[in-house]
Short mmCIF file of C-alpha atoms and ligand atoms in Angstrom, two decimals:
data_model
loop_
_atom_site.label_atom_id
_atom_site.label_comp_id
_atom_site.label_asym_id
_atom_site.label_seq_id
_atom_site.Cartn_x
_atom_site.Cartn_y
_atom_site.Cartn_z
CA MET D 1 -135.76 -30.23 -30.26
CA THR D 2 -136.53 -28.88 -33.71
CA LEU D 3 -134.91 -30.37 -36.72
CA ARG D 4 -132.98 -27.16 -37.30
CA ASN D 5 -131.36 -27.30 -33.91
CA TYR D 6 -130.51 -30.89 -34.37
CA ILE D 7 -128.70 -30.19 -37.64
CA ILE D 8 -126.67 -27.40 -36.11
CA ILE D 9 -125.62 -29.63 -33.24
CA ALA D 10 -124.74 -32.45 -35.58
CA ALA D 11 -122.69 -30.07 -37.74
CA LEU D 12 -120.88 -28.71 -34.70
CA GLY D 13 -120.17 -32.23 -33.54
CA SER D 14 -118.45 -33.12 -36.76
CA VAL D 15 -116.42 -29.92 -36.81
CA LEU D 16 -115.18 -30.72 -33.31
CA ALA D 17 -114.34 -34.26 -34.35
CA VAL D 18 -112.24 -33.01 -37.28
CA ARG D 19 -110.48 -30.50 -35.01
CA ALA D 20 -109.62 -33.22 -32.53
CA GLN D 21 -108.01 -35.25 -35.30
CA GLU D 22 -105.90 -32.32 -36.54
CA GLU D 23 -104.58 -31.37 -33.11
CA PRO D 24 -101.03 -32.81 -32.98
CA ALA D 25 -100.44 -35.46 -30.37
CA ALA D 26 -98.43 -34.29 -27.37
CA PRO D 27 -94.83 -34.60 -28.58
CA VAL D 28 -92.35 -36.90 -26.90
CA PHE D 29 -88.77 -35.72 -26.57
CA ARG D 30 -85.88 -37.68 -25.13
CA PRO D 31 -83.22 -35.83 -23.10
CA PRO D 32 -80.29 -34.33 -25.04
CA PHE D 33 -77.78 -36.01 -22.70
CA ASP D 34 -77.16 -39.51 -21.36
CA PHE D 35 -76.23 -38.10 -17.93
CA PRO D 36 -78.74 -36.56 -15.48
CA LEU D 37 -80.16 -33.21 -16.55
CA ILE D 38 -79.19 -30.34 -14.24
CA LEU D 39 -80.35 -26.81 -15.01
CA SER D 40 -78.28 -23.65 -14.89
CA GLY D 41 -80.92 -21.45 -16.52
CA ASN D 42 -84.70 -21.49 -16.84
CA PHE D 43 -87.09 -20.54 -19.62
CA GLY D 44 -88.35 -16.95 -19.44
CA GLU D 45 -85.76 -15.60 -17.00
CA LEU D 46 -85.20 -11.89 -17.42
CA ARG D 47 -81.77 -11.21 -18.91
CA SER D 48 -80.33 -7.71 -19.44
CA ASN D 49 -82.72 -6.74 -22.25
CA HIS D 50 -84.59 -9.89 -23.20
CA PHE D 51 -86.23 -12.95 -21.75
CA HIS D 52 -84.27 -16.21 -21.85
CA GLY D 53 -85.76 -18.17 -24.74
CA GLY D 54 -84.68 -21.65 -23.68
CA VAL D 55 -83.21 -23.71 -20.88
CA ASP D 56 -79.54 -24.09 -19.99
CA PHE D 57 -78.32 -27.58 -19.10
CA LYS D 58 -75.08 -28.07 -17.19
CA THR D 59 -72.50 -30.29 -18.89
CA GLN D 60 -70.55 -31.57 -15.90
CA GLY D 61 -68.17 -28.61 -16.11
CA GLU D 62 -66.73 -29.74 -19.44
CA VAL D 63 -67.12 -29.13 -23.14
CA GLY D 64 -67.33 -31.94 -25.70
CA LYS D 65 -70.32 -33.88 -24.29
CA PRO D 66 -72.30 -35.69 -27.02
CA ILE D 67 -75.67 -34.00 -27.65
CA HIS D 68 -78.36 -36.48 -28.69
CA CYS D 69 -81.16 -35.53 -31.03
CA ILE D 70 -84.32 -35.27 -28.86
CA ALA D 71 -86.59 -36.69 -31.61
CA ASP D 72 -86.43 -37.77 -35.26
CA GLY D 73 -85.99 -34.81 -37.58
CA TYR D 74 -83.89 -33.02 -40.16
CA VAL D 75 -81.31 -30.24 -39.85
CA SER D 76 -83.07 -27.06 -40.98
CA ARG D 77 -80.55 -24.35 -40.07
CA VAL D 78 -77.03 -23.86 -38.76
CA LEU D 79 -75.64 -20.66 -37.25
CA VAL D 80 -72.00 -19.72 -36.69
CA THR D 81 -71.46 -16.29 -35.09
CA PRO D 82 -68.66 -14.68 -33.04
CA GLY D 83 -71.14 -13.83 -30.22
CA GLY D 84 -74.71 -14.91 -29.43
CA TYR D 85 -75.31 -18.64 -29.93
CA GLY D 86 -71.72 -19.16 -31.11
CA GLN D 87 -72.47 -22.32 -33.07
CA ALA D 88 -76.08 -23.52 -33.15
CA ILE D 89 -77.96 -26.32 -34.87
CA PHE D 90 -81.72 -26.37 -35.57
CA ILE D 91 -83.58 -29.68 -35.97
CA THR D 92 -87.11 -29.63 -37.41
CA HIS D 93 -89.27 -32.54 -36.20
CA PRO D 94 -92.33 -34.00 -37.92
CA ASN D 95 -94.35 -33.37 -34.73
CA GLY D 96 -94.59 -29.64 -35.46
CA TYR D 97 -91.68 -28.49 -33.28
CA THR D 98 -88.12 -27.36 -33.96
CA SER D 99 -85.36 -27.87 -31.39
CA VAL D 100 -82.35 -25.55 -31.18
CA TYR D 101 -78.98 -26.36 -29.56
CA GLY D 102 -76.64 -23.41 -28.89
CA HIS D 103 -72.99 -22.76 -27.92
CA VAL D 104 -71.95 -26.13 -29.38
CA LEU D 105 -68.27 -26.98 -29.85
CA LYS D 106 -68.55 -29.18 -32.93
CA PHE D 107 -71.24 -30.34 -35.33
CA ALA D 108 -71.70 -33.98 -36.35
CA SER D 109 -69.50 -34.65 -39.38
CA ALA D 110 -72.38 -34.75 -41.91
CA VAL D 111 -73.36 -31.21 -40.80
CA ALA D 112 -69.80 -29.91 -40.43
CA LYS D 113 -69.05 -30.97 -44.02
CA VAL D 114 -71.87 -28.79 -45.43
CA VAL D 115 -70.96 -25.83 -43.19
CA GLU D 116 -67.23 -25.92 -44.00
CA GLU D 117 -67.87 -26.29 -47.70
CA TYR D 118 -69.99 -23.12 -47.50
CA GLN D 119 -67.41 -21.26 -45.38
CA TYR D 120 -64.59 -21.90 -47.85
CA ARG D 121 -66.72 -21.22 -50.91
CA HIS D 122 -67.93 -17.87 -49.50
CA GLU D 123 -64.67 -17.11 -47.66
CA THR D 124 -66.48 -16.39 -44.39
CA PHE D 125 -66.46 -17.72 -40.85
CA ALA D 126 -69.90 -16.39 -39.81
CA VAL D 127 -72.77 -18.28 -41.48
CA ASP D 128 -76.54 -18.51 -41.20
CA LEU D 129 -77.25 -21.50 -43.37
CA LYS D 130 -80.69 -22.92 -44.24
CA PHE D 131 -80.67 -26.64 -45.04
CA GLU D 132 -83.08 -28.49 -47.32
CA PRO D 133 -85.20 -31.17 -45.57
CA HIS D 134 -83.48 -33.98 -47.52
CA GLN D 135 -79.90 -32.87 -46.77
CA VAL D 136 -79.13 -34.21 -43.26
CA SER D 137 -81.54 -36.16 -41.04
CA PHE D 138 -81.16 -37.65 -37.57
CA LYS D 139 -83.04 -40.30 -35.62
CA ALA D 140 -83.92 -39.67 -31.98
CA GLY D 141 -80.83 -40.35 -29.87
CA GLU D 142 -78.25 -39.89 -32.63
CA ILE D 143 -75.39 -37.50 -31.89
CA ILE D 144 -75.88 -34.16 -33.62
CA ALA D 145 -73.09 -32.13 -31.99
CA LEU D 146 -70.71 -31.83 -29.05
CA SER D 147 -71.58 -29.38 -26.28
CA GLY D 148 -69.38 -26.33 -25.83
CA ASN D 149 -68.94 -22.84 -24.52
CA GLU D 150 -68.91 -20.95 -27.84
CA GLY D 151 -70.26 -17.45 -28.44
CA TYR D 152 -71.82 -15.42 -25.65
CA SER D 153 -71.45 -18.16 -23.05
CA PHE D 154 -69.43 -18.00 -19.85
CA GLY D 155 -69.03 -21.62 -18.84
CA PRO D 156 -69.66 -24.98 -20.51
CA HIS D 157 -73.40 -25.61 -20.99
CA LEU D 158 -76.04 -26.42 -23.56
CA HIS D 159 -78.63 -23.78 -24.39
CA MET D 160 -81.66 -25.63 -25.73
CA GLU D 161 -84.85 -24.17 -27.18
CA ILE D 162 -88.05 -25.69 -28.49
CA ARG D 163 -90.02 -23.60 -30.97
CA ARG D 164 -93.26 -24.17 -32.81
CA THR D 165 -92.15 -24.70 -36.40
CA ASP D 166 -95.11 -22.83 -37.96
CA THR D 167 -95.04 -19.65 -35.84
CA GLY D 168 -91.53 -19.71 -34.33
CA GLU D 169 -93.11 -19.30 -30.89
CA LEU D 170 -90.75 -20.33 -28.10
CA ILE D 171 -92.14 -22.82 -25.63
CA ASP D 172 -90.78 -24.05 -22.30
CA PRO D 173 -88.75 -27.24 -22.96
CA LEU D 174 -88.99 -28.24 -19.30
CA GLN D 175 -92.57 -29.48 -19.68
CA PHE D 176 -91.19 -32.48 -21.60
CA TYR D 177 -88.66 -33.37 -18.92
CA THR D 178 -90.55 -33.03 -15.64
CA ASP D 179 -89.83 -36.67 -14.80
CA LYS D 180 -86.12 -36.29 -15.71
CA ILE D 181 -85.20 -33.35 -13.51
CA LYS D 182 -84.74 -33.90 -9.81
CA ASP D 183 -85.75 -30.87 -7.78
CA THR D 184 -86.53 -31.40 -4.11
CA THR D 185 -85.90 -27.82 -2.99
CA PRO D 186 -89.02 -25.69 -2.46
CA PRO D 187 -88.80 -22.14 -3.81
CA ARG D 188 -87.70 -19.52 -1.33
CA ALA D 189 -87.86 -15.74 -1.59
CA SER D 190 -84.70 -13.83 -0.80
CA MET D 191 -86.03 -10.28 -1.12
CA ILE D 192 -89.30 -8.42 -0.81
CA MET D 193 -89.99 -5.05 -2.39
CA LEU D 194 -92.01 -2.23 -0.81
CA TYR D 195 -93.51 0.42 -3.10
CA PRO D 196 -94.61 3.68 -1.45
CA GLN D 197 -97.24 5.29 -3.67
CA ARG D 198 -95.74 8.54 -4.96
CA GLY D 199 -97.13 11.48 -2.97
CA ALA D 200 -99.14 9.19 -0.70
CA GLY D 201 -96.72 7.00 1.23
CA VAL D 202 -93.19 6.66 2.61
CA VAL D 203 -90.99 3.72 3.59
CA GLU D 204 -88.01 4.44 5.85
CA GLY D 205 -88.50 8.16 5.19
CA SER D 206 -88.40 7.88 1.38
CA GLN D 207 -90.93 7.70 -1.45
CA ARG D 208 -88.64 5.47 -3.51
CA LYS D 209 -89.21 1.73 -3.73
CA LYS D 210 -87.18 -0.22 -1.21
CA SER D 211 -85.99 -3.81 -1.31
CA ILE D 212 -85.56 -5.63 1.99
CA SER D 213 -83.81 -8.95 2.38
CA VAL D 214 -86.02 -11.65 3.89
CA ALA D 215 -83.27 -12.42 6.42
CA SER D 216 -83.63 -8.96 7.97
CA LEU D 217 -87.44 -9.06 8.31
CA GLY D 218 -87.05 -9.61 12.06
CA GLN D 219 -86.54 -5.84 12.30
CA PRO D 220 -89.74 -3.78 11.95
CA VAL D 221 -90.03 -1.57 8.88
CA SER D 222 -90.91 2.09 9.45
CA ALA D 223 -93.60 3.33 7.07
CA TRP D 224 -96.56 5.68 6.66
CA GLY D 225 -99.34 6.16 4.13
CA LYS D 226 -100.12 4.03 1.09
CA ILE D 227 -97.65 1.25 0.42
CA ALA D 228 -97.77 -1.72 -1.91
CA ALA D 229 -95.67 -4.84 -1.46
CA GLY D 230 -94.26 -7.43 -3.83
CA ILE D 231 -93.92 -10.53 -1.67
CA SER D 232 -94.66 -14.23 -1.31
CA THR D 233 -96.16 -15.21 2.04
CA TYR D 234 -94.15 -13.60 4.82
CA ARG D 235 -95.04 -12.23 8.21
CA PHE D 236 -93.24 -9.11 9.28
CA ILE D 237 -93.93 -5.97 11.27
CA VAL D 238 -94.52 -2.56 9.74
CA ARG D 239 -94.44 0.16 12.40
CA GLY D 240 -96.51 3.20 11.47
CA ARG D 241 -94.79 6.46 12.32
CA ARG D 242 -96.95 9.49 11.69
CA GLN D 243 -95.04 11.91 9.45
CA PRO D 244 -95.72 14.48 6.74
CA ILE D 245 -95.71 13.12 3.19
CA GLU D 246 -94.39 15.52 0.61
CA GLU D 247 -96.68 16.13 -2.35
CA TYR D 248 -95.49 14.55 -5.59
CA HIS D 249 -95.23 16.75 -8.67
CA PRO D 250 -93.96 14.65 -11.54
CA GLN D 251 -91.19 16.54 -13.33
CA VAL D 252 -91.50 14.37 -16.38
CA LYS D 253 -92.14 15.90 -19.78
CA HIS D 254 -92.63 12.53 -21.40
CA TYR D 255 -94.94 9.92 -19.97
CA LEU D 256 -94.69 6.76 -22.08
CA ALA D 257 -97.75 4.51 -22.05
CA TRP D 258 -97.08 0.81 -22.57
CA ASN D 259 -100.30 0.33 -24.58
CA LYS D 260 -99.74 3.18 -27.07
CA GLY D 261 -97.20 4.29 -29.63
CA ASN D 262 -94.89 7.00 -28.21
CA VAL D 263 -92.74 9.68 -29.83
CA VAL D 264 -90.13 11.47 -27.70
CA GLN D 265 -88.78 14.73 -29.08
CA GLU D 266 -86.08 16.98 -27.65
CA PRO D 267 -83.98 19.60 -29.48
CA GLY D 268 -81.95 17.58 -32.01
CA MET D 269 -83.44 14.20 -31.07
CA GLU D 270 -86.38 12.01 -31.96
CA LEU D 271 -87.18 8.56 -30.61
CA VAL D 272 -90.09 6.53 -31.97
CA ILE D 273 -91.39 3.73 -29.75
CA PRO D 274 -94.14 1.82 -31.55
CA ARG D 275 -96.94 0.18 -29.60
CA GLY D 276 -95.93 -3.13 -28.03
CA MET D 277 -92.31 -2.17 -27.35
CA LEU D 278 -92.64 -1.25 -23.65
CA TYR D 279 -93.34 -3.74 -20.86
CA GLU D 280 -94.81 -1.07 -18.55
CA ASP D 281 -95.50 2.67 -18.39
CA VAL D 282 -92.35 4.77 -18.10
CA ALA D 283 -92.25 8.26 -16.60
CA LEU D 284 -89.29 9.19 -18.76
CA ASN D 285 -86.61 11.02 -16.85
CA CYS D 286 -85.11 12.84 -19.82
CA HIS D 287 -82.06 15.03 -19.56
CA VAL D 288 -80.19 16.78 -22.40
CA VAL D 289 -76.54 17.76 -22.01
CA LYS D 290 -76.19 20.75 -24.35
CA ASP D 291 -72.45 20.92 -24.91
CA THR D 292 -72.43 23.22 -27.93
CA ALA D 293 -68.84 22.30 -28.83
CA ALA D 294 -69.64 18.57 -29.01
CA ILE D 295 -70.51 16.67 -32.19
CA SER D 296 -74.06 16.35 -30.88
CA TYR D 297 -75.93 16.91 -27.64
CA GLU D 298 -76.05 14.02 -25.22
CA TYR D 299 -79.45 12.56 -24.42
CA GLN D 300 -80.22 10.75 -21.21
CA LEU D 301 -83.33 8.77 -22.05
CA HIS D 302 -84.25 7.70 -18.56
CA ASP D 303 -82.06 7.41 -15.47
CA GLU D 304 -81.96 3.62 -15.49
CA PRO D 305 -81.89 1.17 -18.41
CA VAL D 306 -85.32 0.14 -19.74
CA ALA D 307 -85.54 -2.83 -22.10
CA LEU D 308 -87.51 -2.52 -25.35
CA GLN D 309 -89.21 -5.52 -26.94
CA ALA D 310 -87.52 -4.82 -30.31
CA GLY D 311 -85.46 -2.14 -32.03
CA CYS D 312 -86.86 1.43 -31.95
CA THR D 313 -85.65 4.23 -34.22
CA LEU D 314 -83.50 6.92 -32.60
CA MET D 315 -82.37 9.99 -34.56
CA ILE D 316 -79.78 12.42 -33.21
CA GLY D 317 -78.87 15.67 -34.94
CA VAL D 318 -75.17 16.16 -35.75
CA ARG D 319 -74.10 19.72 -34.84
CA HIS D 320 -70.44 19.63 -35.94
CA LEU D 321 -68.61 17.59 -38.57
CA PRO D 322 -64.96 17.65 -37.45
CA VAL D 323 -64.28 14.69 -39.75
CA GLU D 324 -65.49 15.00 -43.34
CA ASP D 325 -66.10 11.29 -43.97
CA THR D 326 -69.60 10.73 -42.51
CA SER D 327 -69.14 6.94 -42.43
CA LYS D 328 -66.89 7.51 -39.37
CA TYR D 329 -69.81 8.71 -37.21
CA TYR D 330 -71.81 6.42 -34.95
CA VAL D 331 -74.39 6.60 -32.19
CA ALA D 332 -72.65 5.89 -28.89
CA ARG D 333 -74.38 4.31 -25.91
CA LYS D 334 -72.92 5.65 -22.67
CA TRP D 335 -72.71 4.12 -19.20
CA GLY D 336 -71.02 6.81 -17.13
CA LYS D 337 -67.53 7.25 -18.62
CA ARG D 338 -67.73 4.01 -20.60
CA LYS D 339 -69.19 3.98 -24.11
CA GLY D 340 -70.05 1.46 -26.82
CA SER D 341 -71.42 1.56 -30.34
CA ALA D 342 -75.15 1.55 -31.07
CA GLY D 343 -74.40 1.65 -34.82
CA GLY D 344 -76.22 4.08 -37.08
CA ILE D 345 -75.94 5.79 -40.45
CA TYR D 346 -75.56 9.46 -41.31
CA GLU D 347 -78.32 11.11 -43.34
CA ASN D 348 -78.83 14.84 -43.98
CA GLY D 349 -77.39 16.04 -40.69
CA TRP D 350 -78.85 13.20 -38.58
CA MET D 351 -77.53 9.94 -37.23
CA LYS D 352 -80.19 7.27 -37.40
CA THR D 353 -80.04 3.98 -35.53
CA SER D 354 -82.16 1.35 -33.82
CA ILE D 355 -81.96 0.86 -30.05
CA ARG D 356 -83.11 -2.01 -27.82
CA GLU D 357 -82.80 -0.15 -24.54
CA LEU D 358 -83.49 3.29 -23.12
CA GLY D 359 -80.31 4.84 -21.75
CA THR D 360 -77.85 7.63 -22.55
CA TYR D 361 -76.95 8.23 -26.20
CA THR D 362 -74.83 10.68 -28.16
CA VAL D 363 -72.89 10.81 -31.46
CA ALA D 364 -69.18 9.94 -31.61
CA ILE D 365 -66.50 9.39 -34.27
CA ASP D 366 -64.39 6.31 -34.87
CA THR D 367 -61.26 6.91 -36.95
CA LEU D 368 -59.10 4.38 -35.07
CA SER D 369 -58.07 1.20 -36.87
CA PRO D 370 -58.44 -2.20 -35.18
CA ARG D 371 -55.51 -3.56 -33.14
CA VAL D 372 -53.86 -6.81 -34.14
CA THR D 373 -51.48 -8.82 -31.92
CA PRO D 374 -49.95 -12.09 -33.19
CA LEU D 375 -49.83 -14.78 -30.49
CA ASN D 376 -47.07 -17.40 -30.00
CA LYS D 377 -45.51 -16.95 -33.43
CA ALA D 378 -43.01 -19.70 -32.61
CA GLN D 379 -45.87 -22.22 -32.78
CA TRP D 380 -47.36 -21.05 -36.06
CA LYS D 381 -45.43 -23.62 -38.10
CA THR D 382 -47.38 -26.38 -36.30
CA GLY D 383 -50.66 -24.83 -37.45
CA LYS D 384 -51.41 -23.15 -34.14
CA VAL D 385 -51.82 -19.73 -35.74
CA GLN D 386 -53.53 -17.27 -33.39
CA PHE D 387 -54.12 -13.54 -33.01
CA LYS D 388 -55.73 -11.23 -30.56
CA ILE D 389 -57.73 -8.53 -32.31
CA GLY D 390 -59.58 -5.57 -30.86
CA ASP D 391 -61.12 -2.22 -31.65
CA ALA D 392 -61.26 0.77 -29.33
CA GLU D 393 -64.54 2.28 -30.52
CA THR D 394 -67.17 0.55 -32.66
CA GLY D 395 -65.87 -3.03 -32.59
CA ILE D 396 -64.76 -5.69 -35.09
CA LYS D 397 -67.07 -6.08 -38.05
CA ASP D 398 -65.09 -8.41 -40.27
CA TYR D 399 -61.72 -10.05 -40.82
CA LYS D 400 -60.06 -12.09 -43.52
CA VAL D 401 -56.95 -14.26 -43.44
CA LYS D 402 -55.04 -15.47 -46.47
CA ILE D 403 -52.15 -17.91 -46.27
CA ASP D 404 -49.97 -18.14 -49.38
CA GLY D 405 -52.66 -16.24 -51.27
CA GLU D 406 -55.47 -18.68 -50.39
CA PHE D 407 -58.41 -18.05 -48.06
CA ALA D 408 -57.82 -19.64 -44.64
CA LEU D 409 -60.76 -20.26 -42.29
CA PHE D 410 -60.21 -18.61 -38.91
CA GLY D 411 -62.64 -18.79 -36.02
CA PHE D 412 -63.36 -15.70 -33.94
CA SER D 413 -64.73 -15.49 -30.45
CA SER D 414 -66.00 -12.08 -29.33
CA LYS D 415 -65.66 -13.34 -25.75
CA ASN D 416 -61.85 -13.42 -25.69
CA ALA D 417 -61.21 -11.51 -28.96
CA LYS D 418 -59.12 -14.39 -30.30
CA LEU D 419 -58.70 -15.47 -33.92
CA TRP D 420 -57.51 -19.02 -34.49
CA MET D 421 -56.90 -21.26 -37.49
CA LYS D 422 -59.79 -23.71 -37.75
CA HIS D 423 -58.05 -26.36 -39.85
CA PRO D 424 -54.35 -26.47 -38.95
CA GLU D 425 -54.06 -29.76 -40.85
CA ARG D 426 -54.46 -27.79 -44.08
CA LEU D 427 -51.16 -25.98 -43.48
CA LYS D 428 -48.34 -27.46 -45.58
CA LYS D 429 -45.52 -28.61 -43.33
CA GLY D 430 -41.84 -27.81 -43.84
CA VAL D 431 -42.23 -24.80 -46.15
CA ALA D 432 -42.20 -21.04 -45.59
CA HIS D 433 -45.59 -19.28 -45.49
CA LYS D 434 -46.86 -15.79 -46.08
CA LEU D 435 -49.93 -14.71 -44.12
CA GLU D 436 -52.07 -11.66 -44.78
CA LEU D 437 -54.66 -10.46 -42.24
CA VAL D 438 -57.20 -7.69 -42.81
CA VAL D 439 -59.45 -6.53 -39.94
CA THR D 440 -62.20 -3.89 -40.29
CA ASP D 441 -64.41 -2.17 -37.70
CA TYR D 442 -68.01 -0.95 -37.95
CA CYS D 443 -66.91 2.46 -39.25
CA GLY D 444 -64.83 0.93 -42.07
CA ASN D 445 -61.39 1.53 -40.46
CA GLU D 446 -59.01 -1.15 -41.67
CA THR D 447 -55.81 -2.76 -40.39
CA LYS D 448 -53.75 -4.83 -42.80
CA GLU D 449 -50.78 -6.87 -41.60
CA GLU D 450 -48.41 -9.33 -43.29
CA TYR D 451 -46.36 -12.02 -41.61
CA GLU D 452 -43.88 -14.64 -42.71
CA PHE D 453 -43.38 -17.90 -40.86
ZN1 LIG M 1 -79.24 -20.08 -22.50
#
């Protein structure tokens, strides 16, 4: 060995040694609950247009279970939203990870104090609050919140995430709890999928993909030509039946490649899909409904929903302006007869918005004010002040309640459209009150109601 080589090896050796020291030790996390962990959702499951970023733990069918901090750390962020996480708390740990706990019912009092102070000072229910590292800290095992069913949650559970603090990358929390979760059931497939290659194969007389339940695999499958299968290990019989296979002529004008940027243009429409937004190639089945009397044409961007990794810009030309105020226009997402708002702003004859899913879109108008229904007025004097609020077109954007001229904090759940008084104890007993409620939708339509009780 020459001296030169030796030096290089020595240098490499020391670099490796330094690296090994900097690599954080494998973190240790305790379970968030004192009762056995049972899962109701896994990391990475495909949801309607995203992958599940955490795990869901069952909470014995109830809300209000104490959530224990999984490691020492400080509160770095708190979210309160009508949908989504509902109420969520973020704990940043010195080991390089941040844990997130969603849909919680109640924060520990030290956290709740900071949040409420902010809500009253800014006269808002929804908050996204960053905490300073010195503000509120917890030791592993201390109670940080009570589990709930808040926000976009349909049953009591805890949604828990673990993220790398530096990059925000979501990691699978289960790897820290493999010894805590009892699972003695081997995985079992329920369906297999057969994919005839377009123009080259058929399954049961069709060139469309076909799913077959594993239970019915006793029956032979009739097929011919080139066929791919998405299966685990299963034995079943495919009976070849010689038959003509129709040639395949793709009718698609737009073929979207997953590994490129794509621009889709049709008369009065442009959709920009940057690289990295598609999970696979899409032969876009595009159809334009040219109703010349309508506010805009209607664009079917594919015949089934396709998820996009992040928002992509969609512009639709507005052909008629039956309402002068352009803030009343929005991009509508359509599912058959049903429609919902995809937001958007009007600019020089175009509606511009950002979409997370391919589907059918058009432009619509919202001039209807939100609906407000007071609930159980007889009980209001006790502090149980509640409303049901709703909006026919674009949805509730904001609301404000004042009692006797002062801001009153009301919670809102988009799940049941209910508004309720968060701190009934603040209501003075034995005197008459005047309540004012203002509700606005995403097109700025406003409903203002006054009540005495
Ligand atoms: Zn979840």
